Amino acid sequence: MNHDNLRKLIQEKRDASYFFGTVYDTTIKKAEEKLDLTFPKDYREFLEEYGCGNIGPIEIFGLGPNVESVPNVEWVVKNLREKRGLPNYLIPVENIGDGSYAVVSSVNSSEHGVMEGVVLQWISRENDPKKIANNFGEYLHERLLNL
């Protein structure tokens, strides 16, 4: 998924959207250090340009002004790790309902059978997350097309 194509699609839906806006590299690096992971390239690009926010009913976790609630990815990761056993290599990007989250893998891992940047559907009751997109850009693009 081309970042410019995603940007164009988001722009087309601007009347139904709200995003925090630009997040600086230093803020992103601090979040990565705090979470002990690295954000994949396309998710990092989203954070840099949009931060976090929503388009219609789709709420995308990211970085923004409030660090103590949704949609702040640091807060979501911390809570899901503590309360639901979220593996340390997964980054939740959206609550897709019924205890299910879209998560991005932060590592290439033969142990976990995933590549960095792949988007999975993670449910805490299941040990085997299912792949739902090749990367964050593709995932978000598909979600927006279905609005």
CSV table of N, CA, C and O in Angstrom, one decimal, residues 11-126:
chain,number,residue,atom,x,y,z
A,11,GLN,N,-7.9,11.8,3.1
A,11,GLN,CA,-8.4,13.2,2.7
A,11,GLN,C,-9.8,13.2,2.2
A,11,GLN,O,-10.6,14.1,2.5
A,12,GLU,N,-10.1,12.2,1.4
A,12,GLU,CA,-11.5,12.0,0.8
A,12,GLU,C,-12.5,11.9,1.9
A,12,GLU,O,-13.7,12.3,1.8
A,13,LYS,N,-12.1,11.3,3.1
A,13,LYS,CA,-13.1,11.1,4.2
A,13,LYS,C,-12.9,12.1,5.3
A,13,LYS,O,-13.3,11.8,6.4
A,14,ARG,N,-12.2,13.2,5.0
A,14,ARG,CA,-11.9,14.2,6.1
A,14,ARG,C,-13.1,14.7,6.8
A,14,ARG,O,-13.0,15.1,8.0
A,15,ASP,N,-14.3,14.8,6.2
A,15,ASP,CA,-15.5,15.3,6.9
A,15,ASP,C,-15.9,14.3,8.0
A,15,ASP,O,-16.6,14.8,8.9
A,16,ALA,N,-15.5,13.1,7.9
A,16,ALA,CA,-15.9,12.1,8.9
A,16,ALA,C,-14.7,11.7,9.8
A,16,ALA,O,-14.8,10.7,10.5
A,17,SER,N,-13.7,12.5,9.8
A,17,SER,CA,-12.5,12.1,10.6
A,17,SER,C,-12.0,13.2,11.5
A,17,SER,O,-12.3,14.3,11.4
A,18,TYR,N,-11.3,12.7,12.5
A,18,TYR,CA,-10.6,13.6,13.4
A,18,TYR,C,-9.2,12.9,13.8
A,18,TYR,O,-9.2,11.7,14.2
A,19,PHE,N,-8.1,13.6,13.6
A,19,PHE,CA,-6.8,13.1,14.0
A,19,PHE,C,-6.1,14.1,14.8
A,19,PHE,O,-6.3,15.3,14.6
A,20,PHE,N,-5.3,13.6,15.7
A,20,PHE,CA,-4.5,14.5,16.6
A,20,PHE,C,-3.5,15.4,15.7
A,20,PHE,O,-3.4,16.5,16.0
A,21,GLY,N,-2.9,14.8,14.8
A,21,GLY,CA,-1.9,15.5,14.0
A,21,GLY,C,-0.5,15.1,14.2
A,21,GLY,O,-0.2,14.0,14.8
A,22,THR,N,0.4,15.9,13.7
A,22,THR,CA,1.9,15.6,13.7
A,22,THR,C,2.4,15.1,15.1
A,22,THR,O,2.1,15.7,16.1
A,23,VAL,N,3.1,14.0,15.0
A,23,VAL,CA,3.9,13.6,16.2
A,23,VAL,C,5.3,13.6,15.9
A,23,VAL,O,5.7,13.0,14.8
A,24,TYR,N,6.2,14.2,16.7
A,24,TYR,CA,7.6,14.3,16.4
A,24,TYR,C,8.3,13.0,16.7
A,24,TYR,O,7.9,12.2,17.5
A,25,ASP,N,9.4,12.8,16.0
A,25,ASP,CA,10.3,11.6,16.1
A,25,ASP,C,10.7,11.4,17.5
A,25,ASP,O,10.7,10.2,17.9
A,26,THR,N,11.0,12.4,18.3
A,26,THR,CA,11.4,12.2,19.6
A,26,THR,C,10.3,11.6,20.5
A,26,THR,O,10.6,10.7,21.3
A,27,THR,N,9.1,12.0,20.2
A,27,THR,CA,7.9,11.4,21.0
A,27,THR,C,7.8,9.9,20.6
A,27,THR,O,7.5,9.1,21.4
A,28,ILE,N,7.9,9.6,19.3
A,28,ILE,CA,7.8,8.2,18.8
A,28,ILE,C,8.9,7.4,19.4
A,28,ILE,O,8.6,6.3,19.9
A,29,LYS,N,10.1,7.9,19.4
A,29,LYS,CA,11.2,7.1,20.0
A,29,LYS,C,11.0,6.8,21.5
A,29,LYS,O,11.3,5.7,22.0
A,30,LYS,N,10.5,7.8,22.2
A,30,LYS,CA,10.2,7.6,23.6
A,30,LYS,C,9.2,6.5,23.8
A,30,LYS,O,9.3,5.7,24.8
A,31,ALA,N,8.2,6.5,23.0
A,31,ALA,CA,7.1,5.5,23.1
A,31,ALA,C,7.7,4.1,22.8
A,31,ALA,O,7.4,3.2,23.5
A,32,GLU,N,8.5,4.0,21.8
A,32,GLU,CA,9.2,2.8,21.5
A,32,GLU,C,10.0,2.2,22.6
A,32,GLU,O,10.0,1.1,23.0
A,33,GLU,N,10.8,3.1,23.2
A,33,GLU,CA,11.6,2.8,24.4
A,33,GLU,C,10.7,2.3,25.6
A,33,GLU,O,11.0,1.3,26.2
A,34,LYS,N,9.7,3.1,25.8
A,34,LYS,CA,8.8,2.7,26.9
A,34,LYS,C,8.1,1.3,26.7
A,34,LYS,O,8.0,0.6,27.7
A,35,LEU,N,7.8,1.0,25.5
A,35,LEU,CA,7.1,-0.2,25.1
A,35,LEU,C,8.1,-1.3,24.8
A,35,LEU,O,7.7,-2.5,24.7
A,36,ASP,N,9.4,-1.0,24.7
A,36,ASP,CA,10.4,-2.0,24.4
A,36,ASP,C,10.2,-2.7,23.1
A,36,ASP,O,10.2,-3.9,23.0
A,37,LEU,N,9.9,-1.9,22.0
A,37,LEU,CA,9.7,-2.4,20.7
A,37,LEU,C,9.9,-1.3,19.7
A,37,LEU,O,10.2,-0.1,20.0
A,38,THR,N,9.9,-1.7,18.4
A,38,THR,CA,10.1,-0.7,17.3
A,38,THR,C,8.8,-0.7,16.4
A,38,THR,O,8.4,-1.8,16.0
A,39,PHE,N,8.3,0.5,16.2
A,39,PHE,CA,7.1,0.6,15.3
A,39,PHE,C,7.6,0.3,13.8
A,39,PHE,O,8.5,0.8,13.4
A,40,PRO,N,6.8,-0.6,13.1
A,40,PRO,CA,7.1,-0.8,11.7
A,40,PRO,C,7.0,0.5,10.9
A,40,PRO,O,6.2,1.4,11.3
A,41,LYS,N,7.7,0.5,9.8
A,41,LYS,CA,7.8,1.8,9.0
A,41,LYS,C,6.4,2.4,8.6
A,41,LYS,O,6.2,3.6,8.8
A,42,ASP,N,5.5,1.7,8.1
A,42,ASP,CA,4.2,2.3,7.7
A,42,ASP,C,3.4,2.8,8.9
A,42,ASP,O,2.7,3.8,8.8
A,43,TYR,N,3.4,2.1,10.0
A,43,TYR,CA,2.7,2.5,11.2
A,43,TYR,C,3.4,3.8,11.7
A,43,TYR,O,2.8,4.8,12.1
A,44,ARG,N,4.7,3.8,11.7
A,44,ARG,CA,5.5,5.0,12.1
A,44,ARG,C,5.1,6.2,11.3
A,44,ARG,O,4.9,7.3,11.8
A,45,GLU,N,5.0,6.0,10.0
A,45,GLU,CA,4.6,7.1,9.1
A,45,GLU,C,3.2,7.6,9.4
A,45,GLU,O,3.0,8.8,9.4
A,46,PHE,N,2.3,6.7,9.8
A,46,PHE,CA,1.0,7.1,10.2
A,46,PHE,C,1.1,8.0,11.5
A,46,PHE,O,0.5,9.0,11.6
A,47,LEU,N,1.9,7.5,12.5
A,47,LEU,CA,2.1,8.3,13.7
A,47,LEU,C,2.6,9.6,13.4
A,47,LEU,O,2.1,10.6,14.0
A,48,GLU,N,3.6,9.7,12.6
A,48,GLU,CA,4.3,11.0,12.3
A,48,GLU,C,3.3,12.0,11.7
A,48,GLU,O,3.3,13.2,12.1
A,49,GLU,N,2.4,11.5,10.8
A,49,GLU,CA,1.5,12.4,10.1
A,49,GLU,C,0.2,12.7,10.8
A,49,GLU,O,-0.3,13.8,10.9
A,50,TYR,N,-0.4,11.6,11.4
A,50,TYR,CA,-1.7,11.7,12.0
A,50,TYR,C,-1.8,11.5,13.5
A,50,TYR,O,-2.8,12.0,14.1
A,51,GLY,N,-0.8,10.9,14.1
A,51,GLY,CA,-0.8,10.7,15.5
A,51,GLY,C,-1.8,9.5,16.0
A,51,GLY,O,-1.3,8.4,16.2
A,52,CYS,N,-3.0,9.8,16.1
A,52,CYS,CA,-4.1,8.9,16.4
A,52,CYS,C,-5.4,9.6,16.1
A,52,CYS,O,-5.4,10.7,15.8
A,53,GLY,N,-6.5,8.8,16.1
A,53,GLY,CA,-7.7,9.4,15.8
A,53,GLY,C,-8.7,8.5,15.2
A,53,GLY,O,-8.6,7.2,15.3
A,54,ASN,N,-9.7,9.0,14.6
A,54,ASN,CA,-10.8,8.2,14.0
A,54,ASN,C,-11.3,8.7,12.7
A,54,ASN,O,-11.2,9.9,12.4
A,55,ILE,N,-11.8,7.8,11.9
A,55,ILE,CA,-12.5,8.1,10.7
A,55,ILE,C,-13.9,7.3,10.8
A,55,ILE,O,-13.9,6.1,10.8
A,56,GLY,N,-14.9,8.1,11.0
A,56,GLY,CA,-16.2,7.5,11.3
A,56,GLY,C,-16.1,6.6,12.5
A,56,GLY,O,-15.5,7.0,13.6
A,57,PRO,N,-16.5,5.4,12.5
A,57,PRO,CA,-16.5,4.5,13.6
A,57,PRO,C,-15.1,3.8,13.8
A,57,PRO,O,-14.9,3.1,14.8
A,58,ILE,N,-14.2,4.0,13.0
A,58,ILE,CA,-12.9,3.4,13.0
A,58,ILE,C,-11.9,4.2,13.9
A,58,ILE,O,-11.6,5.4,13.5
A,59,GLU,N,-11.5,3.7,15.0
A,59,GLU,CA,-10.6,4.5,15.9
A,59,GLU,C,-9.3,3.8,15.9
A,59,GLU,O,-9.1,2.6,16.3
A,60,ILE,N,-8.3,4.5,15.4
A,60,ILE,CA,-6.9,4.0,15.2
A,60,ILE,C,-6.1,4.5,16.4
A,60,ILE,O,-5.9,5.7,16.7
A,61,PHE,N,-5.5,3.5,17.1
A,61,PHE,CA,-4.6,3.8,18.2
A,61,PHE,C,-3.3,4.4,17.7
A,61,PHE,O,-2.8,4.0,16.7
A,62,GLY,N,-2.8,5.4,18.5
A,62,GLY,CA,-1.5,6.0,18.2
A,62,GLY,C,-1.0,6.8,19.3
A,62,GLY,O,-1.2,6.5,20.5
A,63,LEU,N,-0.4,7.9,18.9
A,63,LEU,CA,0.2,8.9,19.9
A,63,LEU,C,-0.5,10.2,19.8
A,63,LEU,O,-0.8,10.7,18.7
A,64,GLY,N,-0.8,10.8,20.9
A,64,GLY,CA,-1.5,12.1,21.0
A,64,GLY,C,-1.4,12.7,22.3
A,64,GLY,O,-0.5,12.4,23.1
A,65,PRO,N,-2.3,13.6,22.6
A,65,PRO,CA,-2.2,14.4,23.8
A,65,PRO,C,-2.5,13.7,25.1
A,65,PRO,O,-1.9,14.0,26.1
A,66,ASN,N,-3.4,12.7,25.1
A,66,ASN,CA,-3.7,12.0,26.3
A,66,ASN,C,-3.1,10.7,26.4
A,66,ASN,O,-3.3,9.8,25.6
A,67,VAL,N,-2.2,10.5,27.4
A,67,VAL,CA,-1.6,9.2,27.5
A,67,VAL,C,-2.2,8.2,28.5
A,67,VAL,O,-1.7,7.1,28.7
A,68,GLU,N,-3.4,8.6,29.0
A,68,GLU,CA,-4.0,7.7,30.0
A,68,GLU,C,-5.3,7.1,29.6
A,68,GLU,O,-6.2,6.8,30.4
A,69,SER,N,-5.5,7.0,28.3
A,69,SER,CA,-6.8,6.4,27.8
A,69,SER,C,-6.6,6.1,26.3
A,69,SER,O,-5.6,6.4,25.7
A,70,VAL,N,-7.7,5.4,25.8
A,70,VAL,CA,-7.8,5.1,24.4
A,70,VAL,C,-7.9,6.5,23.7
A,70,VAL,O,-8.6,7.4,24.2
A,71,PRO,N,-7.3,6.8,22.6
A,71,PRO,CA,-6.6,5.9,21.7
A,71,PRO,C,-5.1,5.9,21.8
A,71,PRO,O,-4.4,5.5,20.8
A,72,ASN,N,-4.5,6.2,22.9
A,72,ASN,CA,-3.1,6.2,23.1
A,72,ASN,C,-2.5,4.8,23.1
A,72,ASN,O,-2.9,4.0,24.0
A,73,VAL,N,-1.7,4.5,22.1
A,73,VAL,CA,-1.2,3.1,22.0
A,73,VAL,C,-0.3,2.7,23.2
A,73,VAL,O,-0.4,1.5,23.5
A,74,GLU,N,0.3,3.6,23.8
A,74,GLU,CA,1.1,3.2,25.0
A,74,GLU,C,0.2,2.7,26.1
A,74,GLU,O,0.5,1.7,26.7
A,75,TRP,N,-0.9,3.4,26.4
A,75,TRP,CA,-1.9,3.0,27.4
A,75,TRP,C,-2.5,1.7,27.0
A,75,TRP,O,-2.7,0.8,27.9
A,76,VAL,N,-2.9,1.6,25.7
A,76,VAL,CA,-3.6,0.3,25.3
A,76,VAL,C,-2.6,-0.9,25.5
A,76,VAL,O,-3.0,-1.9,26.0
A,77,VAL,N,-1.4,-0.7,25.0
A,77,VAL,CA,-0.4,-1.8,25.1
A,77,VAL,C,-0.2,-2.2,26.6
A,77,VAL,O,-0.3,-3.4,26.9
A,78,LYS,N,0.0,-1.2,27.4
A,78,LYS,CA,0.2,-1.5,28.9
A,78,LYS,C,-1.0,-2.3,29.5
A,78,LYS,O,-0.8,-3.3,30.2
A,79,ASN,N,-2.2,-1.8,29.2
A,79,ASN,CA,-3.3,-2.5,29.7
A,79,ASN,C,-3.6,-3.9,29.2
A,79,ASN,O,-3.9,-4.8,29.9
A,80,LEU,N,-3.4,-4.0,27.9
A,80,LEU,CA,-3.5,-5.4,27.3
A,80,LEU,C,-2.5,-6.3,27.7
A,80,LEU,O,-2.7,-7.5,27.9
A,81,ARG,N,-1.2,-5.8,27.9
A,81,ARG,CA,-0.2,-6.7,28.4
A,81,ARG,C,-0.5,-7.2,29.8
A,81,ARG,O,-0.4,-8.4,30.1
A,82,GLU,N,-0.9,-6.2,30.7
A,82,GLU,CA,-1.2,-6.6,32.1
A,82,GLU,C,-2.4,-7.4,32.3
A,82,GLU,O,-2.4,-8.3,33.1
A,83,LYS,N,-3.5,-7.1,31.6
A,83,LYS,CA,-4.8,-7.7,31.9
A,83,LYS,C,-5.2,-8.8,31.0
A,83,LYS,O,-6.0,-9.6,31.3
A,84,ARG,N,-4.6,-8.9,29.7
A,84,ARG,CA,-5.0,-9.9,28.8
A,84,ARG,C,-3.9,-10.7,28.2
A,84,ARG,O,-4.1,-11.5,27.3
A,85,GLY,N,-2.7,-10.4,28.6
A,85,GLY,CA,-1.5,-11.2,28.1
A,85,GLY,C,-1.1,-10.9,26.7
A,85,GLY,O,-0.6,-11.8,26.0
A,86,LEU,N,-1.2,-9.7,26.3
A,86,LEU,CA,-0.8,-9.3,24.9
A,86,LEU,C,0.7,-9.6,24.8
A,86,LEU,O,1.5,-9.1,25.6
A,87,PRO,N,1.1,-10.4,23.8
A,87,PRO,CA,2.6,-10.6,23.6
A,87,PRO,C,3.3,-9.3,23.4
A,87,PRO,O,2.8,-8.4,22.7
A,88,ASN,N,4.6,-9.3,23.8
A,88,ASN,CA,5.4,-8.1,23.8
A,88,ASN,C,5.7,-7.6,22.4
A,88,ASN,O,6.1,-6.5,22.2
A,89,TYR,N,5.6,-8.5,21.4
A,89,TYR,CA,6.0,-8.1,20.0
A,89,TYR,C,4.8,-7.6,19.2
A,89,TYR,O,4.9,-7.2,18.0
A,90,LEU,N,3.6,-7.5,19.8
A,90,LEU,CA,2.4,-7.0,19.1
A,90,LEU,C,2.0,-5.6,19.5
A,90,LEU,O,2.1,-5.2,20.7
A,91,ILE,N,1.6,-4.8,18.5
A,91,ILE,CA,1.2,-3.4,18.8
A,91,ILE,C,-0.3,-3.3,18.4
A,91,ILE,O,-0.6,-3.4,17.2
A,92,PRO,N,-1.2,-3.1,19.3
A,92,PRO,CA,-2.6,-3.0,18.9
A,92,PRO,C,-2.9,-1.6,18.2
A,92,PRO,O,-2.4,-0.6,18.6
A,93,VAL,N,-3.6,-1.7,17.1
A,93,VAL,CA,-3.9,-0.5,16.3
A,93,VAL,C,-5.4,-0.2,16.3
A,93,VAL,O,-5.8,0.9,16.0
A,94,GLU,N,-6.2,-1.2,16.6
A,94,GLU,CA,-7.7,-1.0,16.6
A,94,GLU,C,-8.4,-2.1,17.4
A,94,GLU,O,-8.0,-3.2,17.3
A,95,ASN,N,-9.4,-1.7,18.1
A,95,ASN,CA,-10.3,-2.6,18.8
A,95,ASN,C,-11.3,-3.0,17.7
A,95,ASN,O,-12.1,-2.1,17.4
A,96,ILE,N,-11.3,-4.2,17.2
A,96,ILE,CA,-12.3,-4.5,16.2
A,96,ILE,C,-13.5,-5.3,16.7
A,96,ILE,O,-14.3,-5.8,15.9
A,97,GLY,N,-13.7,-5.3,18.0
A,97,GLY,CA,-14.9,-5.8,18.6
A,97,GLY,C,-14.8,-7.2,19.2
A,97,GLY,O,-13.9,-8.0,18.8
A,98,ASP,N,-15.7,-7.5,20.1
A,98,ASP,CA,-15.8,-8.9,20.7
A,98,ASP,C,-14.5,-9.3,21.3
A,98,ASP,O,-14.1,-10.5,21.2
A,99,GLY,N,-13.7,-8.4,21.9
A,99,GLY,CA,-12.4,-8.8,22.5
A,99,GLY,C,-11.3,-9.0,21.5
A,99,GLY,O,-10.3,-9.6,21.8
A,100,SER,N,-11.5,-8.6,20.3
A,100,SER,CA,-10.6,-8.8,19.2
A,100,SER,C,-9.9,-7.5,18.8
A,100,SER,O,-10.5,-6.5,18.8
A,101,TYR,N,-8.6,-7.6,18.6
A,101,TYR,CA,-7.8,-6.4,18.2
A,101,TYR,C,-7.1,-6.6,16.9
A,101,TYR,O,-6.6,-7.7,16.7
A,102,ALA,N,-7.0,-5.6,16.1
A,102,ALA,CA,-6.0,-5.6,15.0
A,102,ALA,C,-4.7,-5.2,15.6
A,102,ALA,O,-4.6,-4.2,16.3
A,103,VAL,N,-3.7,-6.0,15.4
A,103,VAL,CA,-2.3,-5.8,16.0
A,103,VAL,C,-1.3,-5.8,14.8
A,103,VAL,O,-1.4,-6.6,13.9
A,104,VAL,N,-0.2,-5.1,15.0
A,104,VAL,CA,0.9,-5.1,14.1
A,104,VAL,C,2.1,-5.8,14.7
A,104,VAL,O,2.4,-5.5,15.9
A,105,SER,N,2.7,-6.7,14.0
A,105,SER,CA,3.9,-7.3,14.6
A,105,SER,C,5.1,-6.4,14.5
A,105,SER,O,5.3,-5.8,13.4
A,106,SER,N,5.8,-6.3,15.6
A,106,SER,CA,7.0,-5.4,15.6
A,106,SER,C,8.3,-6.1,15.3
A,106,SER,O,9.4,-5.6,15.3
A,107,VAL,N,8.2,-7.5,15.0
A,107,VAL,CA,9.4,-8.3,14.8
A,107,VAL,C,9.2,-9.3,13.7
A,107,VAL,O,8.1,-9.7,13.4
A,108,ASN,N,10.3,-9.7,13.1
A,108,ASN,CA,10.3,-10.9,12.3
A,108,ASN,C,10.6,-12.0,13.2
A,108,ASN,O,11.5,-12.0,14.0
A,109,SER,N,9.7,-13.0,13.2
A,109,SER,CA,9.9,-14.1,14.2
A,109,SER,C,9.4,-15.4,13.7
A,109,SER,O,8.2,-15.6,13.4
A,110,SER,N,10.4,-16.3,13.5
A,110,SER,CA,10.0,-17.7,13.1
A,110,SER,C,9.3,-18.4,14.3
A,110,SER,O,8.4,-19.2,14.1
A,111,GLU,N,9.7,-18.0,15.5
A,111,GLU,CA,9.1,-18.5,16.7
A,111,GLU,C,7.6,-18.3,16.7
A,111,GLU,O,6.8,-19.1,17.1
A,112,HIS,N,7.2,-17.0,16.3
A,112,HIS,CA,5.8,-16.7,16.3
A,112,HIS,C,5.2,-16.8,15.0
A,112,HIS,O,4.0,-16.6,14.8
A,113,GLY,N,6.0,-17.1,13.9
A,113,GLY,CA,5.4,-17.3,12.6
A,113,GLY,C,4.9,-16.0,11.9
A,113,GLY,O,4.0,-16.1,11.2
A,114,VAL,N,5.6,-14.9,12.2
A,114,VAL,CA,5.1,-13.7,11.6
A,114,VAL,C,6.3,-12.8,11.1
A,114,VAL,O,7.4,-13.0,11.5
A,115,MET,N,6.0,-11.9,10.2
A,115,MET,CA,7.0,-11.0,9.7
A,115,MET,C,6.7,-9.6,10.3
A,115,MET,O,5.5,-9.3,10.6
A,116,GLU,N,7.7,-8.8,10.4
A,116,GLU,CA,7.5,-7.4,10.9
A,116,GLU,C,6.5,-6.7,10.0
A,116,GLU,O,6.6,-6.8,8.8
A,117,GLY,N,5.6,-6.0,10.7
A,117,GLY,CA,4.7,-5.1,9.9
A,117,GLY,C,3.4,-5.8,9.6
A,117,GLY,O,2.4,-5.1,9.2
A,118,VAL,N,3.3,-7.1,9.7
A,118,VAL,CA,2.1,-7.9,9.3
A,118,VAL,C,1.0,-7.5,10.3
A,118,VAL,O,1.3,-7.4,11.5
A,119,VAL,N,-0.2,-7.4,9.9
A,119,VAL,CA,-1.4,-7.1,10.8
A,119,VAL,C,-2.1,-8.4,11.0
A,119,VAL,O,-2.4,-9.1,10.1
A,120,LEU,N,-2.4,-8.6,12.3
A,120,LEU,CA,-3.0,-9.9,12.7
A,120,LEU,C,-4.3,-9.5,13.5
A,120,LEU,O,-4.4,-8.4,14.1
A,121,GLN,N,-5.2,-10.5,13.6
A,121,GLN,CA,-6.3,-10.3,14.5
A,121,GLN,C,-6.0,-11.1,15.7
A,121,GLN,O,-5.7,-12.3,15.7
A,122,TRP,N,-5.9,-10.4,16.8
A,122,TRP,CA,-5.5,-11.0,18.1
A,122,TRP,C,-6.7,-11.1,19.0
A,122,TRP,O,-7.3,-10.1,19.3
A,123,ILE,N,-6.9,-12.3,19.6
A,123,ILE,CA,-8.0,-12.4,20.6
A,123,ILE,C,-7.3,-13.1,21.8
A,123,ILE,O,-6.6,-14.1,21.6
A,124,SER,N,-7.4,-12.5,23.0
A,124,SER,CA,-6.6,-13.0,24.1
A,124,SER,C,-6.9,-14.5,24.5
A,124,SER,O,-6.1,-15.1,25.0
A,125,ARG,N,-8.1,-14.9,24.1
A,125,ARG,CA,-8.4,-16.3,24.4
A,125,ARG,C,-7.8,-17.3,23.5
A,125,ARG,O,-7.9,-18.5,23.7
A,126,GLU,N,-7.2,-16.8,22.4
A,126,GLU,CA,-6.6,-17.7,21.4
A,126,GLU,C,-5.1,-17.5,21.3
A,126,GLU,O,-4.6,-16.4,21.4
